[in-house]
Short mmCIF file of C-alpha atoms in Angstrom, two decimals:
data_model
loop_
_atom_site.label_atom_id
_atom_site.label_comp_id
_atom_site.label_asym_id
_atom_site.label_seq_id
_atom_site.Cartn_x
_atom_site.Cartn_y
_atom_site.Cartn_z
CA MET A 1 -38.75 -65.03 -52.79
CA ASN A 2 -41.73 -66.80 -51.16
CA ASN A 3 -43.10 -63.60 -49.65
CA GLY A 4 -42.39 -61.33 -52.64
CA VAL A 5 -45.12 -59.73 -54.73
CA ILE A 6 -45.15 -58.33 -58.26
CA TRP A 7 -47.54 -56.10 -60.17
CA SER A 8 -49.77 -57.97 -62.58
CA LYS A 9 -50.87 -55.88 -65.57
CA ALA A 10 -53.57 -58.37 -66.45
CA GLN A 11 -55.13 -58.38 -62.98
CA GLN A 12 -54.22 -54.78 -62.13
CA THR A 13 -53.08 -55.78 -58.67
CA PHE A 14 -50.14 -57.22 -56.78
CA VAL A 15 -49.83 -61.00 -56.92
CA PRO A 16 -47.37 -63.40 -55.21
CA ILE A 17 -44.18 -63.66 -57.19
CA SER A 18 -44.35 -67.44 -56.88
CA SER A 19 -47.51 -67.43 -59.02
CA ILE A 20 -45.50 -66.31 -62.06
CA PRO A 21 -44.36 -69.49 -63.90
CA VAL A 22 -40.84 -68.22 -64.60
CA TYR A 23 -40.21 -67.24 -61.00
CA ALA A 24 -41.89 -70.42 -59.74
CA LYS A 25 -39.50 -72.48 -61.84
CA LEU A 26 -36.48 -70.55 -60.51
CA GLN A 27 -37.75 -70.99 -56.97
CA GLN A 28 -38.16 -74.74 -57.44
CA GLU A 29 -34.66 -75.06 -58.90
CA ARG A 30 -33.19 -73.12 -56.02
CA PHE A 31 -35.06 -75.27 -53.52
CA GLU A 32 -33.81 -78.46 -55.19
CA GLN A 33 -30.23 -77.20 -55.14
CA SER A 34 -30.50 -76.28 -51.46
CA ARG A 35 -32.09 -79.61 -50.64
CA ALA A 36 -29.37 -81.47 -52.53
CA LEU A 37 -26.74 -79.74 -50.41
CA GLU A 38 -28.60 -80.54 -47.18
CA THR A 39 -29.09 -84.23 -48.00
CA HIS A 40 -25.72 -84.76 -49.66
CA ASN A 41 -24.36 -88.30 -49.58
CA PHE A 42 -20.60 -88.12 -49.11
CA GLN A 43 -20.19 -91.68 -50.47
CA LEU A 44 -17.33 -92.47 -48.06
CA GLN A 45 -15.44 -89.33 -49.04
CA ASN A 46 -12.32 -88.75 -46.92
CA LEU A 47 -12.56 -85.74 -44.61
CA THR A 48 -9.44 -84.77 -42.70
CA LEU A 49 -9.83 -84.21 -38.94
CA THR A 50 -6.79 -82.57 -37.36
CA ALA A 51 -6.25 -82.36 -33.61
CA PHE A 52 -3.84 -82.93 -30.76
CA GLU A 53 -4.54 -85.60 -28.17
CA GLU A 54 -6.56 -84.37 -25.22
CA PRO A 55 -7.44 -87.18 -22.78
CA HIS A 56 -11.15 -87.86 -22.41
CA PHE A 57 -11.97 -85.30 -25.11
CA LEU A 58 -10.03 -86.72 -28.07
CA ASP A 59 -7.89 -89.86 -27.86
CA PHE A 60 -6.01 -91.48 -30.74
CA HIS A 61 -5.82 -95.27 -31.25
CA ASN A 62 -4.51 -97.85 -33.75
CA ASN A 63 -1.47 -95.87 -34.80
CA ASN A 64 -3.47 -92.60 -34.88
CA THR A 65 -6.03 -93.96 -37.35
CA LYS A 66 -8.98 -94.09 -34.93
CA ILE A 67 -10.31 -91.56 -32.44
CA SER A 68 -12.48 -91.69 -29.33
CA GLY A 69 -13.41 -89.42 -26.45
CA LEU A 70 -16.19 -86.89 -26.01
CA TYR A 71 -15.71 -85.08 -29.32
CA GLY A 72 -14.28 -88.11 -31.10
CA ALA A 73 -17.48 -90.05 -30.38
CA VAL A 74 -19.60 -87.24 -31.86
CA TRP A 75 -17.64 -87.23 -35.11
CA ASN A 76 -17.56 -91.02 -35.32
CA LEU A 77 -21.35 -91.00 -35.12
CA LEU A 78 -21.61 -88.20 -37.69
CA SER A 79 -19.36 -90.06 -40.12
CA GLU A 80 -21.63 -93.10 -39.90
CA SER A 81 -24.88 -91.16 -40.28
CA LEU A 82 -23.63 -88.94 -43.14
CA ASN A 83 -21.59 -91.69 -44.85
CA PHE A 84 -18.14 -90.08 -44.93
CA THR A 85 -14.75 -91.42 -43.84
CA LEU A 86 -12.82 -89.66 -41.12
CA GLN A 87 -9.11 -89.33 -41.69
CA PRO A 88 -7.60 -88.37 -38.32
CA VAL A 89 -4.34 -86.45 -38.29
CA ARG A 90 -2.45 -86.01 -35.05
CA VAL A 91 -0.26 -82.91 -34.85
CA ASN A 92 2.40 -81.82 -32.39
CA VAL A 93 0.84 -78.45 -31.56
CA ASN A 94 -0.83 -78.20 -28.16
CA SER A 95 -3.28 -75.32 -28.62
CA LEU A 96 -5.75 -73.82 -31.04
CA GLY A 97 -3.46 -70.85 -31.62
CA ALA A 98 -3.59 -67.12 -31.04
CA PRO A 99 -4.11 -64.26 -33.50
CA ASP A 100 -1.06 -62.78 -35.16
CA ARG A 101 -0.42 -59.49 -33.35
CA ASN A 102 1.95 -58.18 -36.03
CA SER A 103 -0.71 -58.21 -38.72
CA SER A 104 -3.21 -55.41 -39.28
CA VAL A 105 -5.79 -58.01 -40.35
CA LEU A 106 -7.00 -60.63 -37.90
CA THR A 107 -5.18 -63.81 -38.94
CA PHE A 108 -4.07 -67.04 -37.29
CA LYS A 109 -0.71 -68.55 -38.18
CA THR A 110 -0.10 -70.96 -35.28
CA GLY A 111 -1.96 -73.85 -33.71
CA LEU A 112 -4.92 -75.70 -35.16
CA LEU A 113 -6.54 -72.46 -36.31
CA GLY A 114 -3.46 -71.69 -38.38
CA ILE A 115 -3.65 -75.14 -40.00
CA ILE A 116 -7.34 -74.86 -40.92
CA SER A 117 -6.97 -71.26 -42.13
CA ARG A 118 -4.39 -72.52 -44.65
CA ASN A 119 -6.91 -75.16 -45.86
CA GLU A 120 -4.66 -77.99 -44.65
CA THR A 121 -7.55 -79.75 -42.92
CA VAL A 122 -11.35 -79.82 -42.99
CA ILE A 123 -12.37 -80.32 -39.36
CA ILE A 124 -11.17 -79.19 -35.93
CA PRO A 125 -13.17 -81.41 -33.52
CA LYS A 126 -13.12 -79.20 -30.41
CA ILE A 127 -13.33 -75.42 -30.39
CA GLU A 128 -14.76 -72.70 -28.18
CA MET A 129 -17.01 -70.57 -30.34
CA TYR A 130 -16.31 -66.88 -30.14
CA GLU A 131 -16.22 -64.30 -32.89
CA PRO A 132 -12.47 -63.67 -33.53
CA ARG A 133 -11.97 -67.32 -34.47
CA LEU A 134 -14.38 -66.92 -37.40
CA ALA A 135 -11.45 -65.31 -39.20
CA ALA A 136 -9.82 -68.75 -39.40
CA CYS A 137 -12.76 -71.13 -39.83
CA ASP A 138 -16.53 -71.51 -39.72
CA PHE A 139 -18.45 -73.07 -36.85
CA VAL A 140 -20.82 -76.00 -37.17
CA MET A 141 -23.99 -76.12 -35.06
CA PRO A 142 -23.03 -75.92 -31.36
CA PHE A 143 -22.96 -79.12 -29.33
CA TRP A 144 -23.56 -77.73 -25.83
CA LEU A 145 -22.98 -74.74 -23.55
CA ASN A 146 -19.85 -74.84 -21.42
CA ARG A 147 -19.89 -72.81 -18.17
CA PHE A 148 -16.67 -71.69 -16.51
CA TYR A 149 -16.22 -71.89 -12.73
CA LEU A 150 -13.45 -71.39 -10.21
CA TYR A 151 -12.26 -74.66 -8.66
CA THR A 152 -10.08 -74.95 -5.57
CA ARG A 153 -9.52 -76.88 -2.38
CA SER A 154 -11.85 -75.95 0.41
CA THR A 155 -11.07 -75.81 4.10
CA ILE A 156 -12.45 -78.93 5.78
CA VAL A 157 -13.59 -78.52 9.39
CA HIS A 158 -15.52 -80.80 11.68
CA ASP A 159 -18.92 -79.83 12.99
CA ASP A 160 -18.42 -79.66 16.77
CA THR A 161 -22.12 -79.00 17.40
CA TRP A 162 -23.24 -82.32 15.94
CA MET A 163 -24.82 -83.48 19.23
CA VAL A 164 -27.37 -80.69 19.04
CA LYS A 165 -27.97 -80.96 15.30
CA ILE A 166 -28.82 -84.67 15.25
CA PHE A 167 -32.40 -83.78 16.15
CA SER A 168 -34.24 -80.66 15.10
CA TRP A 169 -35.37 -78.18 17.73
CA GLN A 170 -38.97 -79.45 17.36
CA VAL A 171 -37.82 -82.95 18.34
CA TRP A 172 -35.87 -81.64 21.33
CA VAL A 173 -38.92 -79.68 22.51
CA THR A 174 -41.06 -82.82 22.14
CA VAL A 175 -38.56 -84.86 24.16
CA LEU A 176 -38.59 -82.24 26.92
CA LEU A 177 -42.38 -82.15 27.05
CA MET A 178 -42.59 -85.95 27.12
CA HIS A 179 -40.03 -86.00 29.91
CA VAL A 180 -42.09 -83.60 32.01
CA LEU A 181 -45.34 -85.40 31.15
CA LEU A 182 -43.99 -88.81 32.18
CA SER A 183 -42.62 -87.31 35.39
CA VAL A 184 -46.03 -85.84 36.23
CA CYS A 185 -47.76 -89.16 35.49
CA ILE A 186 -45.35 -91.15 37.67
CA PHE A 187 -45.68 -88.56 40.45
CA LEU A 188 -49.49 -88.79 40.39
CA ALA A 189 -49.41 -92.58 40.25
CA GLU A 190 -47.07 -92.64 43.26
CA ASN A 191 -49.36 -90.40 45.27
CA ILE A 192 -52.38 -92.54 44.39
CA LEU A 193 -50.52 -95.65 45.58
CA ILE A 194 -49.55 -93.95 48.84
CA ARG A 195 -53.15 -92.88 49.52
CA THR A 196 -54.54 -96.29 48.55
CA TYR A 197 -52.12 -98.60 50.34
CA GLY A 198 -51.08 -96.42 53.22
CA THR A 199 -47.52 -95.50 54.17
CA LYS A 200 -45.75 -98.43 52.47
CA TRP A 201 -43.76 -95.84 50.47
CA ASN A 202 -42.63 -92.53 51.69
CA TYR A 203 -43.81 -89.38 50.00
CA ARG A 204 -41.20 -87.99 47.60
CA PRO A 205 -41.12 -84.47 46.13
CA PHE A 206 -41.74 -83.91 42.38
CA ARG A 207 -38.08 -83.09 41.67
CA ASP A 208 -37.13 -86.69 42.53
CA PHE A 209 -39.44 -87.93 39.79
CA LEU A 210 -37.92 -85.46 37.33
CA PHE A 211 -34.47 -86.85 38.11
CA TYR A 212 -35.74 -90.42 37.82
CA SER A 213 -37.33 -89.74 34.42
CA TYR A 214 -34.14 -88.07 33.24
CA ARG A 215 -32.13 -91.10 34.37
CA ASN A 216 -34.57 -93.34 32.56
CA LEU A 217 -34.16 -91.18 29.43
CA CYS A 218 -30.38 -91.70 29.71
CA ASN A 219 -30.91 -95.50 29.55
CA GLN A 220 -30.42 -95.99 33.29
CA SER A 221 -33.91 -97.14 34.18
CA ILE A 222 -33.42 -98.48 37.71
CA ILE A 223 -36.36 -97.71 39.96
CA PRO A 224 -35.31 -96.70 43.50
CA ASP A 225 -36.58 -98.87 46.35
CA TYR A 226 -38.53 -96.02 47.87
CA PHE A 227 -40.54 -95.50 44.63
CA GLY A 228 -43.83 -97.17 44.03
CA ARG A 229 -44.18 -99.30 40.91
CA SER A 230 -46.65 -98.56 38.13
CA LYS A 231 -46.03 -101.23 35.47
CA MET A 232 -47.76 -99.32 32.68
CA LEU A 233 -45.84 -96.12 33.31
CA GLU A 234 -42.62 -98.05 33.78
CA VAL A 235 -43.03 -99.78 30.40
CA SER A 236 -44.12 -96.53 28.69
CA SER A 237 -41.19 -94.56 30.07
CA GLY A 238 -38.72 -97.34 29.24
CA LEU A 239 -40.07 -97.76 25.69
CA PHE A 240 -39.93 -94.02 24.99
CA SER A 241 -36.38 -93.86 26.33
CA TYR A 242 -35.34 -96.91 24.27
CA VAL A 243 -36.74 -95.45 21.03
CA MET A 244 -35.00 -92.12 21.62
CA TYR A 245 -31.73 -93.85 22.53
CA THR A 246 -31.88 -96.04 19.41
CA ALA A 247 -32.64 -93.09 17.10
CA TYR A 248 -29.84 -91.03 18.61
CA SER A 249 -27.31 -93.87 18.39
CA ALA A 250 -28.25 -94.61 14.76
CA LEU A 251 -27.14 -91.13 13.67
CA LEU A 252 -24.25 -90.86 16.10
CA PHE A 253 -21.45 -92.22 13.89
CA THR A 254 -22.72 -90.35 10.84
CA TYR A 255 -22.66 -86.99 12.56
CA ILE A 256 -19.46 -87.48 14.54
CA THR A 257 -17.49 -87.90 11.27
CA ARG A 258 -19.36 -85.14 9.47
CA ARG A 259 -17.10 -82.62 7.74
CA VAL A 260 -18.11 -79.15 6.65
CA SER A 261 -16.51 -77.49 3.61
CA ILE A 262 -15.84 -73.79 3.95
CA PRO A 263 -15.05 -72.11 0.60
CA PRO A 264 -12.31 -69.47 0.86
CA PHE A 265 -14.26 -67.14 -1.48
CA ASP A 266 -17.62 -67.08 -3.21
CA SER A 267 -16.91 -65.29 -6.50
CA LEU A 268 -14.16 -63.95 -8.71
CA ASP A 269 -14.57 -60.51 -7.15
CA SER A 270 -14.19 -61.79 -3.58
CA LEU A 271 -11.15 -63.83 -4.64
CA THR A 272 -9.55 -60.63 -5.92
CA THR A 273 -10.42 -58.32 -3.04
CA LYS A 274 -10.49 -60.59 0.04
CA THR A 275 -7.86 -63.28 -0.60
CA ASN A 276 -4.37 -63.68 -1.99
CA TYR A 277 -5.32 -66.58 -4.25
CA LYS A 278 -3.89 -66.75 -7.76
CA ILE A 279 -5.72 -67.91 -10.88
CA VAL A 280 -4.28 -70.78 -12.90
CA THR A 281 -5.66 -71.68 -16.33
CA LEU A 282 -4.63 -73.80 -19.30
CA LYS A 283 -2.43 -72.35 -22.03
CA GLY A 284 -4.41 -71.36 -25.12
CA SER A 285 -7.78 -71.92 -23.39
CA VAL A 286 -10.65 -69.47 -23.11
CA GLY A 287 -9.43 -68.60 -19.61
CA ASP A 288 -5.97 -67.74 -20.93
CA ILE A 289 -7.45 -65.51 -23.63
CA ALA A 290 -9.97 -63.89 -21.27
CA PHE A 291 -7.48 -62.98 -18.56
CA SER A 292 -4.78 -61.95 -21.03
CA LYS A 293 -6.84 -59.73 -23.34
CA VAL A 294 -10.22 -58.82 -21.82
CA ASN A 295 -10.38 -55.12 -20.92
CA PHE A 296 -14.09 -54.53 -20.28
CA SER A 297 -14.03 -56.34 -16.91
CA SER A 298 -12.15 -54.58 -14.11
CA THR A 299 -11.72 -57.87 -12.24
CA PHE A 300 -9.99 -59.56 -15.18
CA VAL A 301 -7.75 -56.53 -15.67
CA GLN A 302 -6.88 -56.40 -11.96
CA ILE A 303 -5.87 -60.07 -11.91
CA ARG A 304 -3.70 -59.57 -14.99
CA THR A 305 -2.00 -56.40 -13.77
CA SER A 306 -1.40 -57.67 -10.23
CA GLU A 307 0.46 -60.72 -11.57
CA ARG A 308 -1.98 -63.15 -10.02
CA LEU A 309 -2.36 -65.22 -13.19
CA ALA A 310 -0.47 -68.46 -13.83
CA ILE A 311 -0.56 -70.36 -17.13
CA ALA A 312 -0.15 -74.15 -17.07
CA SER A 313 0.75 -76.35 -20.04
CA THR A 314 -1.34 -79.37 -19.01
CA THR A 315 -4.35 -80.14 -16.86
CA LYS A 316 -2.20 -82.21 -14.49
CA GLU A 317 0.10 -79.23 -13.98
CA MET A 318 -2.90 -77.09 -12.97
CA HIS A 319 -4.04 -79.66 -10.42
CA THR A 320 -0.48 -79.99 -9.08
CA LEU A 321 -0.29 -76.25 -8.44
CA VAL A 322 -3.61 -76.22 -6.57
CA CYS A 323 -3.10 -79.41 -4.56
CA SER A 324 0.64 -79.44 -3.86
CA SER A 325 1.75 -75.82 -3.65
CA GLN A 326 2.93 -74.93 -0.16
CA ASN A 327 3.68 -71.22 -0.41
CA GLU A 328 1.02 -70.05 -2.86
CA LYS A 329 -2.72 -70.66 -3.05
CA TYR A 330 -4.32 -71.24 -6.45
CA ALA A 331 -7.79 -71.55 -7.97
CA ILE A 332 -8.39 -73.15 -11.38
CA TYR A 333 -10.43 -71.25 -13.95
CA GLN A 334 -11.89 -74.12 -15.92
CA GLY A 335 -14.92 -75.11 -17.94
CA GLN A 336 -17.52 -77.45 -16.52
CA ASP A 337 -16.89 -79.84 -19.42
CA GLU A 338 -13.26 -80.25 -18.44
CA TYR A 339 -14.11 -80.65 -14.75
CA LEU A 340 -16.82 -83.28 -15.29
CA THR A 341 -14.75 -85.21 -17.82
CA THR A 342 -11.35 -85.06 -16.15
CA GLY A 343 -12.48 -84.94 -12.53
CA SER A 344 -10.20 -84.49 -9.52
CA ILE A 345 -6.77 -85.89 -10.39
CA ILE A 346 -4.64 -85.27 -7.29
CA CYS A 347 -7.02 -83.89 -4.66
CA TYR A 348 -10.69 -83.02 -4.48
CA LEU A 349 -11.53 -79.67 -6.09
CA MET A 350 -14.94 -78.11 -5.61
CA PRO A 351 -16.67 -75.48 -7.77
CA ILE A 352 -17.01 -72.12 -6.04
CA GLY A 353 -20.00 -69.81 -6.48
CA GLU A 354 -21.84 -69.18 -9.71
CA ALA A 355 -20.45 -69.49 -13.23
CA CYS A 356 -17.98 -66.72 -14.14
CA SER A 357 -18.75 -66.99 -17.86
CA SER A 358 -20.13 -69.38 -20.47
CA ILE A 359 -19.39 -70.20 -24.09
CA TRP A 360 -20.81 -72.52 -26.76
CA MET A 361 -18.73 -75.56 -27.62
CA GLY A 362 -18.60 -77.27 -31.00
CA SER A 363 -16.30 -77.94 -33.92
CA GLY A 364 -14.60 -75.81 -36.54
CA ILE A 365 -14.90 -76.49 -40.27
CA VAL A 366 -12.85 -75.07 -43.10
CA LYS A 367 -14.03 -71.80 -44.61
CA ASN A 368 -16.58 -72.01 -47.47
CA PHE A 369 -17.06 -75.75 -47.05
CA LYS A 370 -19.74 -76.65 -49.60
CA TYR A 371 -21.59 -79.15 -47.44
CA LYS A 372 -21.51 -77.32 -44.12
CA ARG A 373 -25.31 -77.29 -44.09
CA THR A 374 -25.24 -81.10 -44.29
CA MET A 375 -23.06 -81.22 -41.17
CA ASP A 376 -25.39 -78.84 -39.33
CA LEU A 377 -28.46 -80.94 -40.12
CA GLY A 378 -26.60 -84.10 -39.07
CA ILE A 379 -25.78 -82.53 -35.69
CA LEU A 380 -29.37 -81.30 -35.38
CA LYS A 381 -30.66 -84.86 -35.90
CA LEU A 382 -28.30 -86.15 -33.20
CA ARG A 383 -29.62 -83.49 -30.87
CA GLU A 384 -33.29 -84.22 -31.68
CA VAL A 385 -33.04 -87.95 -30.95
CA GLY A 386 -31.00 -87.37 -27.77
CA LEU A 387 -27.75 -88.98 -28.97
CA LEU A 388 -25.73 -85.80 -28.45
CA ARG A 389 -26.87 -85.59 -24.83
CA ALA A 390 -26.22 -89.31 -24.31
CA ILE A 391 -22.65 -89.03 -25.62
CA GLY A 392 -22.01 -86.04 -23.37
CA ASN A 393 -23.40 -87.77 -20.28
CA HIS A 394 -21.44 -90.96 -21.01
CA TRP A 395 -18.04 -89.33 -21.34
CA ARG A 396 -18.59 -86.91 -18.48
CA ASP A 397 -19.16 -89.93 -16.23
CA GLN A 398 -15.75 -91.37 -17.17
CA LYS A 399 -13.88 -88.87 -15.00
CA ALA A 400 -10.87 -89.92 -12.97
CA THR A 401 -12.29 -89.18 -9.54
CA PHE A 402 -10.09 -88.88 -6.48
CA ASN A 403 -10.86 -91.82 -4.20
CA PHE A 404 -11.48 -90.60 -0.66
CA GLU A 405 -12.34 -94.06 0.67
CA ASP A 406 -8.65 -94.98 0.78
CA ILE A 407 -7.96 -92.32 3.41
CA GLN A 408 -8.77 -93.18 7.01
CA TYR A 409 -9.34 -90.05 9.06
CA GLN A 410 -8.69 -90.14 12.81
CA ILE A 411 -11.27 -88.77 15.21
CA GLU A 412 -9.89 -85.45 16.37
CA MET A 413 -10.43 -83.58 19.62
CA GLN A 414 -12.64 -81.03 17.86
CA GLN A 415 -15.14 -83.75 16.96
CA VAL A 416 -15.65 -84.87 20.58
CA SER A 417 -15.07 -81.53 22.29
CA LEU A 418 -18.77 -81.09 23.03
CA VAL A 419 -18.99 -84.58 24.54
CA ILE A 420 -16.04 -83.87 26.82
CA ALA A 421 -17.46 -80.46 27.71
CA LEU A 422 -20.80 -82.00 28.70
CA ALA A 423 -19.03 -84.69 30.76
CA CYS A 424 -17.03 -82.01 32.56
CA ILE A 425 -20.17 -79.97 33.23
CA GLY A 426 -21.85 -83.09 34.61
CA ALA A 427 -18.86 -83.81 36.83
CA PHE A 428 -18.86 -80.26 38.20
CA GLN A 429 -22.60 -80.52 38.86
CA ILE A 430 -22.11 -83.76 40.78
CA ILE A 431 -19.31 -82.24 42.84
CA PHE A 432 -21.44 -79.16 43.52
CA ILE A 433 -24.43 -81.27 44.59
CA MET A 434 -22.24 -83.42 46.86
CA MET A 435 -20.76 -80.31 48.47
CA MET A 436 -24.25 -78.88 48.99
CA ASN A 437 -25.42 -82.16 50.56
CA VAL A 438 -22.44 -82.21 52.91
CA TRP A 439 -23.02 -78.56 53.81
CA CYS A 440 -26.71 -79.14 54.44
CA LYS A 441 -26.02 -82.18 56.63
CA GLU A 442 -23.39 -80.33 58.63
CA ARG A 443 -25.73 -77.38 59.06
CA ARG A 444 -28.56 -79.62 60.27
CA LYS A 445 -26.19 -81.40 62.63
CA GLY A 446 -25.04 -78.06 64.03
CA GLU A 447 -28.63 -76.87 64.45
CA SER A 448 -29.58 -80.08 66.30
CA LEU A 449 -26.56 -79.80 68.63
CA LEU A 450 -27.42 -76.18 69.30
CA ALA A 451 -30.99 -77.15 70.13
CA GLN A 452 -29.81 -79.86 72.53
CA VAL A 453 -27.51 -77.36 74.27
CA GLU A 454 -30.34 -74.89 74.67
#
């Protein structure tokens, strides 16, 4: 009506329809009626909220007269800001309900959707918003977007190359260059001392200084008697070796216990084609509906037809299948809300890959509710001032996280295999060098005896 125009006979032109007094009055009355609905004061009117208990999302207290949890906190805050009284009703159903397949018209007869479609309640606090459910109720303004991931146990392996990865390759190159540079400096200083003070020390080849610097780098800084002494180079070499030894030792225990998680798959497609994992999801959830009825995705259809779908009645049952099953391997198809709020109950479960799907989360309200617009504006105000985000962050941090600190892991052979391998290589090198020394001495002795005979 604001943008409409009408022909004015007096002005012989089109004029805004709001400039006509009759239409302006109708427009003002309509605006006042709309505004009255948006700013309605419920005056402590009782509004029935029907749900089943879902830990961390909706908990009942005080003989089922009070509610808390993620969605309970949102509606408690809305009832205070909009001045209405919540009347919680706990029911024995355990799902939202599925459409009646025997009816030609989309209807819901079971679950919470069946209750609200029969006008037996006003509010369903938690609902995934997708179109078929509009046949049973209306949706209020969405609270947040819930993304669905695959969660499973990952294979934990130890990083057996931790000795090399403690320092980056740039640091190792720098250590090597400093080692050579210090060896050159000590070699030059030794030669200067020999030339200055005569034959007090015997001339040694450069390789001896390389070995000495390497021994110094390994925290065995004992100067041989036949070496000259340069105090400045001795202190510099010892300080460099000490700093490197301290830095290496500081990270030693962190890296030796480092564990690497290897996911068994990276997407729903790879789970289907490259593994024998089964999908487990909660009864009546979006995952149950998606895998049971979706036909436009070949992956969903393949999982359904290959009997690789398991339906669990509770969240704990899903975690039990994933963490305790010996013969079968399972992955949970679950929303991020549920994962962040519930956490890892029995064992640690990690999200795999990118989100498989996403859906808006909110609440359902009875069809043709007169003051639905009031509810929407109340939720919008909570969103604008950040209270909706704060409630979500608070309850998502209350998850029951699996405590890994109680488990003491033994150091396994894989973790120290590189250390043992290096020690064995060093031992073989020592044996080889000793054998070469013995062979060289015997050869020289034989050559000297042969010369004496000649």
